[in-house]
Coordinates of C-alpha atoms and ligand atoms in Angstrom, one line a residue:
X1 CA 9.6 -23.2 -6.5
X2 CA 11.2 -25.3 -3.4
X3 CA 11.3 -22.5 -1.0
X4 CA 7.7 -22.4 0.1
X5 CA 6.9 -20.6 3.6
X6 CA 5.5 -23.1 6.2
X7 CA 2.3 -22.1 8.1
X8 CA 1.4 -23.2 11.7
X9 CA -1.2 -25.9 11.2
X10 CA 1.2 -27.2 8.5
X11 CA -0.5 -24.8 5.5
X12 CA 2.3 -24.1 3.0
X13 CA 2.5 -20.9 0.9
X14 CA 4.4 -20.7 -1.9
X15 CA 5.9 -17.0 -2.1
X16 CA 4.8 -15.9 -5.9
X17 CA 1.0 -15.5 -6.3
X18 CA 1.5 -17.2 -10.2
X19 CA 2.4 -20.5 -8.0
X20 CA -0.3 -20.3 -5.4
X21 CA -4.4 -21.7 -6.4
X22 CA -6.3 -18.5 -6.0
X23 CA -10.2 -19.3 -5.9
X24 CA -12.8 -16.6 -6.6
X25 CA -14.5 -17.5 -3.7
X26 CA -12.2 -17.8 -0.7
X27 CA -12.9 -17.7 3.1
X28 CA -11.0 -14.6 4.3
X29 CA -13.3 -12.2 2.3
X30 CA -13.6 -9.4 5.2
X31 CA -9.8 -9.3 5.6
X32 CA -9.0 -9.2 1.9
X33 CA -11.4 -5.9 1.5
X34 CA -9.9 -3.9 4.1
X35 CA -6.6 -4.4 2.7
X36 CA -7.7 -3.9 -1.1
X37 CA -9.4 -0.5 0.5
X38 CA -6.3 0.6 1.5
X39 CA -4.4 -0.7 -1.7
X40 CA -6.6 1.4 -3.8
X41 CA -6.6 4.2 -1.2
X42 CA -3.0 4.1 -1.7
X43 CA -3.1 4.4 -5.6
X44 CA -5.4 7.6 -5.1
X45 CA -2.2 8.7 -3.4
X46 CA 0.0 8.0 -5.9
X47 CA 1.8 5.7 -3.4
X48 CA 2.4 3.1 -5.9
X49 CA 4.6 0.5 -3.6
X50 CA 2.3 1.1 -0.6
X51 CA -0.8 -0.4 -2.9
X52 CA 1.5 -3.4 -4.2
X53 CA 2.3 -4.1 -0.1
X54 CA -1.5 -4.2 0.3
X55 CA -2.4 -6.3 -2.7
X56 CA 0.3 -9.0 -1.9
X57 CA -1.1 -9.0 1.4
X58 CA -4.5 -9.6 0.2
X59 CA -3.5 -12.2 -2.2
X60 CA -1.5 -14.4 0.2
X61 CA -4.9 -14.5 2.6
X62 CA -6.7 -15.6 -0.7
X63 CA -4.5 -18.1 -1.1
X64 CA -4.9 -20.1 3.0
X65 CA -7.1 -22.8 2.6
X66 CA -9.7 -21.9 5.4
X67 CA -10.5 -19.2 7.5
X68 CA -8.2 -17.6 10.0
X69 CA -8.8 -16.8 12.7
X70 CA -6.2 -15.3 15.0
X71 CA -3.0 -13.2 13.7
X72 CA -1.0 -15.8 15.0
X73 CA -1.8 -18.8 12.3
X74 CA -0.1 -16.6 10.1
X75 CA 3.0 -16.9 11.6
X76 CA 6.4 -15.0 10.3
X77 CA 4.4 -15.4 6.5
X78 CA 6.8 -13.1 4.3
X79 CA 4.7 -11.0 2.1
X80 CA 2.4 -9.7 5.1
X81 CA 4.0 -6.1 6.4
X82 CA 3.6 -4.5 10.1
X83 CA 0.8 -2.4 8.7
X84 CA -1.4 -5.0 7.0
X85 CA -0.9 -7.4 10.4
X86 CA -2.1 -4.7 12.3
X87 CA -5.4 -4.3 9.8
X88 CA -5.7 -8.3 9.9
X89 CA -5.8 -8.2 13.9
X90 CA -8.4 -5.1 14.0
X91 CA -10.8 -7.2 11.6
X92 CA -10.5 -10.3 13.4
X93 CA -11.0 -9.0 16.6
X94 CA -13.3 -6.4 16.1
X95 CA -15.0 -7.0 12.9
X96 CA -14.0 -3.7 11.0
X97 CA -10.8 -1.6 11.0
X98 CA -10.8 1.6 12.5
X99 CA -8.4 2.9 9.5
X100 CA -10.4 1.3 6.7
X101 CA -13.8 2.7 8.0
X102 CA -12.1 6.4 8.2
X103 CA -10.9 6.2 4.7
X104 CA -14.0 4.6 3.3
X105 CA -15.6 7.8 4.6
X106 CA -13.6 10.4 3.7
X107 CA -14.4 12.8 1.1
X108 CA -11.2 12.5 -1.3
X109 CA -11.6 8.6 -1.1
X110 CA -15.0 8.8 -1.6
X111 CA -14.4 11.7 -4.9
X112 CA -11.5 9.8 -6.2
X113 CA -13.8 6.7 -6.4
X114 CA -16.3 8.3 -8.3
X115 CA -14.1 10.0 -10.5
X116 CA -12.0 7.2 -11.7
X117 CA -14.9 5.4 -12.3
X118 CA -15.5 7.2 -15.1
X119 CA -14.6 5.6 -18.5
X120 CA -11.0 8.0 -19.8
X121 CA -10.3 9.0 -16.2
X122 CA -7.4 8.5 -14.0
X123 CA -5.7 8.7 -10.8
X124 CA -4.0 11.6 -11.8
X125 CA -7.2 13.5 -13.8
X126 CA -9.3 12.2 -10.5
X127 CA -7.0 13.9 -8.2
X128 CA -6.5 17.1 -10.3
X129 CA -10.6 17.5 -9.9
X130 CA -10.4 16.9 -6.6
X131 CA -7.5 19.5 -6.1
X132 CA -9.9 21.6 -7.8
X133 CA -12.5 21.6 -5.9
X134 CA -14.6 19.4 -7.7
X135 CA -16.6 16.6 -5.8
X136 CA -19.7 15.2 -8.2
X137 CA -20.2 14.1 -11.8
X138 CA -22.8 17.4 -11.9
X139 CA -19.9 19.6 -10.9
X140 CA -17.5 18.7 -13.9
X141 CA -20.8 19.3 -15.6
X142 CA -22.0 22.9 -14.1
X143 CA -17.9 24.4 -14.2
X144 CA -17.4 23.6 -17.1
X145 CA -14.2 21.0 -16.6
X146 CA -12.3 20.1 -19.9
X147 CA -13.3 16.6 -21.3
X148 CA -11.6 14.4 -23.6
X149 CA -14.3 12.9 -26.3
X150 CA -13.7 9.2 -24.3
X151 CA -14.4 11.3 -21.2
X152 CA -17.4 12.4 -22.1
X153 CA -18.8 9.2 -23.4
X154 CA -17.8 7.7 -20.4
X155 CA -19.8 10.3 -18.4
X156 CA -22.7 10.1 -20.8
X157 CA -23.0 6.1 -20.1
X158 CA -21.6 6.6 -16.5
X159 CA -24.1 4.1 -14.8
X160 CA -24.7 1.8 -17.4
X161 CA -20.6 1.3 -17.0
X162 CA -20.8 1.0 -13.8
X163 CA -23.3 -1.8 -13.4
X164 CA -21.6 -5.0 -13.9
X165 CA -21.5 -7.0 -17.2
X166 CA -22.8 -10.7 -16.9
X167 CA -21.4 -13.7 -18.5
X168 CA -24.3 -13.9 -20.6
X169 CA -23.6 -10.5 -22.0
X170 CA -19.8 -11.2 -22.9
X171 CA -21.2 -13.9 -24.6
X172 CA -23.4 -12.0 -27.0
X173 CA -21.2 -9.5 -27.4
X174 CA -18.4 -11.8 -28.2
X175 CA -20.6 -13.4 -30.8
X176 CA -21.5 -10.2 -32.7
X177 CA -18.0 -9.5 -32.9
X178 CA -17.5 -13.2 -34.0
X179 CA -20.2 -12.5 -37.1
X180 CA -18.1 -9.1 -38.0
X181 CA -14.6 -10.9 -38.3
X182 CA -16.5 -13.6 -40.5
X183 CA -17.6 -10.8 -43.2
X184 CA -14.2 -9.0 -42.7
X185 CA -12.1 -12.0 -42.7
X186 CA -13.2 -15.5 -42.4
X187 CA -10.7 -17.7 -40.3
X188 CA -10.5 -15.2 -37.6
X189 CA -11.1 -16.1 -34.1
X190 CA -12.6 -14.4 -31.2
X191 CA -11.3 -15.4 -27.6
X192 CA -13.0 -14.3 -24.6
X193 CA -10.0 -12.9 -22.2
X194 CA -10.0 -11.1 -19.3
X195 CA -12.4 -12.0 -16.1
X196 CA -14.7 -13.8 -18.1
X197 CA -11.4 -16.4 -19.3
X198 CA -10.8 -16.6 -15.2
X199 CA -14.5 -17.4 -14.7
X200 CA -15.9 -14.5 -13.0
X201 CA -19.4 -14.5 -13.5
X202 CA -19.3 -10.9 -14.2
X203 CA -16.5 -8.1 -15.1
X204 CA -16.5 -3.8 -15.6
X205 CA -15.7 -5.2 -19.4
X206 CA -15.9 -7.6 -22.2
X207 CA -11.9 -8.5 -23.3
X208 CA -11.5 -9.9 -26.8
X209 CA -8.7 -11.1 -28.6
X210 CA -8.2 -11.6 -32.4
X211 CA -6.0 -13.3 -34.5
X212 CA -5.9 -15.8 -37.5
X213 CA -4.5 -18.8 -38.4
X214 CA -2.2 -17.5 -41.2
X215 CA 0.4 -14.7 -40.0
X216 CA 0.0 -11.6 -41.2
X217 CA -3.7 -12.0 -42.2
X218 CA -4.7 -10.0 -39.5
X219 CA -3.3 -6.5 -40.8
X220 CA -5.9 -4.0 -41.3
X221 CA -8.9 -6.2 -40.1
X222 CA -9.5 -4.0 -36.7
X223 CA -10.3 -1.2 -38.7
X224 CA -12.8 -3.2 -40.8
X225 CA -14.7 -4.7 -37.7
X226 CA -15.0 -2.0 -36.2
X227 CA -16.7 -0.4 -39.1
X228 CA -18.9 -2.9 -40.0
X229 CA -20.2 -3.0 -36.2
X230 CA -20.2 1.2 -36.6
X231 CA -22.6 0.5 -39.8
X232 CA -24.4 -2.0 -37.4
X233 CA -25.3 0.4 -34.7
X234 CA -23.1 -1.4 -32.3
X235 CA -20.9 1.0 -31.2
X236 CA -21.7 4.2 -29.6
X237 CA -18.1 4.9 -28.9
X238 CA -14.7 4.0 -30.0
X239 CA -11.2 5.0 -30.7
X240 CA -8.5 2.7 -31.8
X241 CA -4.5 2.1 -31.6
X242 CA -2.1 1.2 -33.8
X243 CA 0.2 -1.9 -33.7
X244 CA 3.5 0.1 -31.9
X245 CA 5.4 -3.1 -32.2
X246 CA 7.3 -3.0 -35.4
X247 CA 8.3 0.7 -34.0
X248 CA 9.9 -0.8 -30.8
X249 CA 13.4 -0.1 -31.0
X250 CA 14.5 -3.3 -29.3
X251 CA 13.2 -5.9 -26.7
X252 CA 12.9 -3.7 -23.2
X253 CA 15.5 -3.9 -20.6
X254 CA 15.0 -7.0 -18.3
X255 CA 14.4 -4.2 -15.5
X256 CA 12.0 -1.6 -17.1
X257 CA 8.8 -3.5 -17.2
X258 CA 6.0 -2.5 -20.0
X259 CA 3.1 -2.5 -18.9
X260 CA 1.2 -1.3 -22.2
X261 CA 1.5 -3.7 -24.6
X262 CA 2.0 -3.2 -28.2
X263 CA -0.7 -4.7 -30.0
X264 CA -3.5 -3.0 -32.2
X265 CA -6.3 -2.7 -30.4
X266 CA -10.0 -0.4 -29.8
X267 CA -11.1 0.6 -26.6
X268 CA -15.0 0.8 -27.2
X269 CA -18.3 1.2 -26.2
X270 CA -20.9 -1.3 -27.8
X271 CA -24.6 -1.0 -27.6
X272 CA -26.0 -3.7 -26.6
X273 CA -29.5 -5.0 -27.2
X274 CA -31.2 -6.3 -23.6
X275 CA -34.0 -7.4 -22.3
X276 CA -34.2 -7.3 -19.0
X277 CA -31.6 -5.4 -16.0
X278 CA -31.1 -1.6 -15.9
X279 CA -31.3 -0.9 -19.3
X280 CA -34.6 -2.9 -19.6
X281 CA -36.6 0.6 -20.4
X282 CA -34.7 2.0 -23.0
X283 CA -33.6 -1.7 -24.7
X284 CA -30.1 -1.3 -24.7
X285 CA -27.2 -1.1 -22.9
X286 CA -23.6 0.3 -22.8
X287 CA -20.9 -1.9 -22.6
X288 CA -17.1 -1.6 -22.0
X289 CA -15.2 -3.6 -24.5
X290 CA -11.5 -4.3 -25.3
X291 CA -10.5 -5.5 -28.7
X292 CA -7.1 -6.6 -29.5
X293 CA -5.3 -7.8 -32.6
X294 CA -2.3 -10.7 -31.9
X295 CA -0.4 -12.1 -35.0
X296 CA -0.7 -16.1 -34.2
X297 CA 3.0 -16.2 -33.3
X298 CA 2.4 -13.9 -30.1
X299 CA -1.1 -15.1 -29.5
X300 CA -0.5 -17.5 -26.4
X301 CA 1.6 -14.9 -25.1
X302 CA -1.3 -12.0 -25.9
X303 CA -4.1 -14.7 -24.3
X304 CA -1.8 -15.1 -21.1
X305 CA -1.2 -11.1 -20.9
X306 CA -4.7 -10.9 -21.3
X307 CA -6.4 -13.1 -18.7
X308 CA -5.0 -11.5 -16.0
X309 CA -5.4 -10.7 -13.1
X310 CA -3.3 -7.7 -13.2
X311 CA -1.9 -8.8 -9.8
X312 CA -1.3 -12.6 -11.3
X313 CA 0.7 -10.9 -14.6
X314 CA 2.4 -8.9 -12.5
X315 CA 3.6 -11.7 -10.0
X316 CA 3.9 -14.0 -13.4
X317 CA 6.6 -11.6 -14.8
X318 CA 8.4 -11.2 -11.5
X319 CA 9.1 -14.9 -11.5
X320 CA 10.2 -14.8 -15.1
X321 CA 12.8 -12.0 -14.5
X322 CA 13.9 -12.6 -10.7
X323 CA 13.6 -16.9 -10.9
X324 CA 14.4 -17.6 -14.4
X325 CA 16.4 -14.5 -15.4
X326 CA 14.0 -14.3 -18.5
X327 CA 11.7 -11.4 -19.8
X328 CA 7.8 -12.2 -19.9
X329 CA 5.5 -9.6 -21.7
X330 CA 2.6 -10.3 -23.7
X331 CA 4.5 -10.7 -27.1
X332 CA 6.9 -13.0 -26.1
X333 CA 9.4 -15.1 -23.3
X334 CA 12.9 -14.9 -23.7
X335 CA 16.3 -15.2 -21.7
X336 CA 17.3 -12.2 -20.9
X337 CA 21.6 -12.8 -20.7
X338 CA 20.8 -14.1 -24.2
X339 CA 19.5 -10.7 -25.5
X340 CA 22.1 -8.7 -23.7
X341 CA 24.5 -11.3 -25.4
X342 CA 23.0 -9.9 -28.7
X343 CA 22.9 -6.8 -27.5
X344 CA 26.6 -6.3 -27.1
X345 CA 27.6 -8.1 -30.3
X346 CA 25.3 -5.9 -32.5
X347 CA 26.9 -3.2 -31.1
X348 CA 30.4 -3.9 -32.0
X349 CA 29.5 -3.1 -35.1
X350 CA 29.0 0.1 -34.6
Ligands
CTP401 N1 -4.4 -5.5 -19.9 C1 -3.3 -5.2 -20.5 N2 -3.1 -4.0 -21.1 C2 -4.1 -3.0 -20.9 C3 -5.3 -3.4 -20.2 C4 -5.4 -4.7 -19.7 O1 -2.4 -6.0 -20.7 N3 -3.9 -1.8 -21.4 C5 -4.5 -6.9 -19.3 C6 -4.4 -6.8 -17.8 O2 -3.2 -7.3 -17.4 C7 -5.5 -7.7 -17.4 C8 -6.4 -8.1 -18.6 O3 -5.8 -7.4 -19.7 O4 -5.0 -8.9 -16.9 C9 -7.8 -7.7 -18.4 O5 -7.9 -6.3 -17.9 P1 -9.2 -5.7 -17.3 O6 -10.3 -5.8 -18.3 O7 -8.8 -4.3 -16.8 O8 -9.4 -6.5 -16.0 P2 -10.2 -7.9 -15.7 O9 -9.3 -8.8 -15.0 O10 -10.8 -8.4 -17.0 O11 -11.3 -7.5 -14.7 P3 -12.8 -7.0 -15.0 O12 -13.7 -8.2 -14.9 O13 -13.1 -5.9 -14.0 O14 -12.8 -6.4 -16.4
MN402 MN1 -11.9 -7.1 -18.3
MN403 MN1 -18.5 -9.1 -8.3
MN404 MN1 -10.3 -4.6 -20.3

């Protein structure tokens, strides 16, 4: 897009985080996780457009090509509020921010964290505990809390989940699944999505996407993976969706945004054989893996969806719907004033 932002020192930022090269390693990492602190502070709180504000923030400073170093070389950059300037300026004068430190330390910051770490739990679950009282993983134990079955796995494998997955691992898991599509339905392939597709050299999860060559193919083969993996020992947890699409009523309105997508997919937990890290005793490991089903026709659009970032989707669709006037989701891409067109003809008939 034409209208990028000029920096002093002649950097250029271009206002859409889809446009901008955002490298994993960047030079601004102090200022970036005060501000992603207080974005996910934020969501604790439910303050859904005070964590975007943050976020942004922390994305444009990804986005500079060196280190700053005073407030000023930002100058009037658009996408940097009063309150994130004023977090910038404490870290680059005094190293920390007063603000971030405080909430880093607080109690419901600290409970939330723990809580929504848990496989199955939410912002909203987190902060109902909380509300309640509760404050440790052996509390929701000891009174008893209600649990959900993916609750309690995720509990169950609480620090195994919360040690990082390496590359290596995706890769072996990706290849198990790989050998289960080949029984179930030869032809079927098995992309690695998510982090991993970004290059992250680790992730919370494994994110795999199916689909094969010849549409319609794919019905029913989730089912039959994951069964075969079940029969395998592979899975110590799982529960599946079904494909909502054919149930969707229409395309959604340009402004309501889904965030869900529609495909058939298994959130699961795999056991995976290791030999060495955390789970080195025992032999195993549990892993957090996403499997999704795309028909071929909607499968670049399922890859892109499914790489992410969330934050780099989320900026992606913007510029779909606010520069192009077109609808982006992970099924499709399509003009918008088109569909309304469509809309408004279909419904003269009644
Ligand atoms: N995603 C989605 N619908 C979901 C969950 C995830 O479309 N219900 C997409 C997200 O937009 C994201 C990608 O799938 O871009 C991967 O999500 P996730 O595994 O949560 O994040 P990663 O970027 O892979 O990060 P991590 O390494 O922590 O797993
Ligand atoms: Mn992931
Ligand atoms: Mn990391
Ligand atoms: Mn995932």
């Amino acid at each position: 897009i034409e209208s990028r932002h000029r920096l002093r020192g002649g950097w250029q930022m271009a206002p859409y985080a889809c446009q901008r090269r955002t490298p994993l390693l960047h030079s601004n990492q102090p200022l970036t996780e005060a501000l992603e602190t207080l974005a996910e502070e934020a969501g604790f709180s439910g303050s859904e457009g005070r964590s975007l504000a943050f976020t942004r923030a922390a994305s444009v400073l990804k986005a500079l090509p060196g280190r700053l170093s005073t407030l000023e070389e930002l100058g009037p950059l658009p996408g940097i509020g009063e309150h994130s300037r004023r977090v910038i300026q404490d870290v680059l004068e005094d190293g920390v921010c007063a603000e971030v430190e405080r909430v880093k330390l607080s109690e419901r910051y600290q409970t939330m964290k723990l809580f929504t770490k848990i496989f199955g739990v939410g912002v909203r679950t987190a902060s109902r505990w909380y509300q309640e009282g509760l404050r440790t993983l052996v509390d929701l134990q000891e009174r008893g809390t209600k649990l959900t079955r993916q609750q309690q796995a995720g509990l169950r494998h609480y620090d195994d989940l919360n040690t990082p997955v390496e590359r290596g691992e995706a890769e072996s898991i990706s290849r198990a699944v790989q050998g289960a599509v080949q029984r179930c339905l030869p032809g079927t392939s098995v992309t690695l999505a998510g982090g991993f597709r970004r290059g992250k050299p680790h992730g919370h999860d494994v994110d795999l996407l199916l689909t094969h060559p010849e549409a319609g193919r794919e019905a029913g083969l989730l089912s039959r993976v994951v069964s075969w993996l079940d029969s395998q020992d592979l899975i110590l947890y799982q529960h599946s969706q079904e494909n909502s699409y054919a149930l969707q009523e229409g395309p959604e309105p340009p402004g309501g945004r889904d965030v869900m997508d529609r495909f058939e997919r298994c959130f699961s937990i795999f056991r995976l054989e290791v030999q060495g890290g955390p789970g080195a005793a025992r032999g195993w490991k549990a892993v957090r893996v996403d499997l999704v089903v795309a028909p071929i026709s909607q499968f670049p659009f399922a890859l892109l969806g499914w790489t992410g970032s969330r934050h780099f989707e989320r900026e992606l669709r913007r510029f779909a719907s606010h520069e192009r006037k077109m609808v982006l989701n992970s099924h499709a891409l399509y003009d918008s004033r088109r569909v309304w067109q469509l809309w408004a003809y279909v419904g003269t008939w009644g």
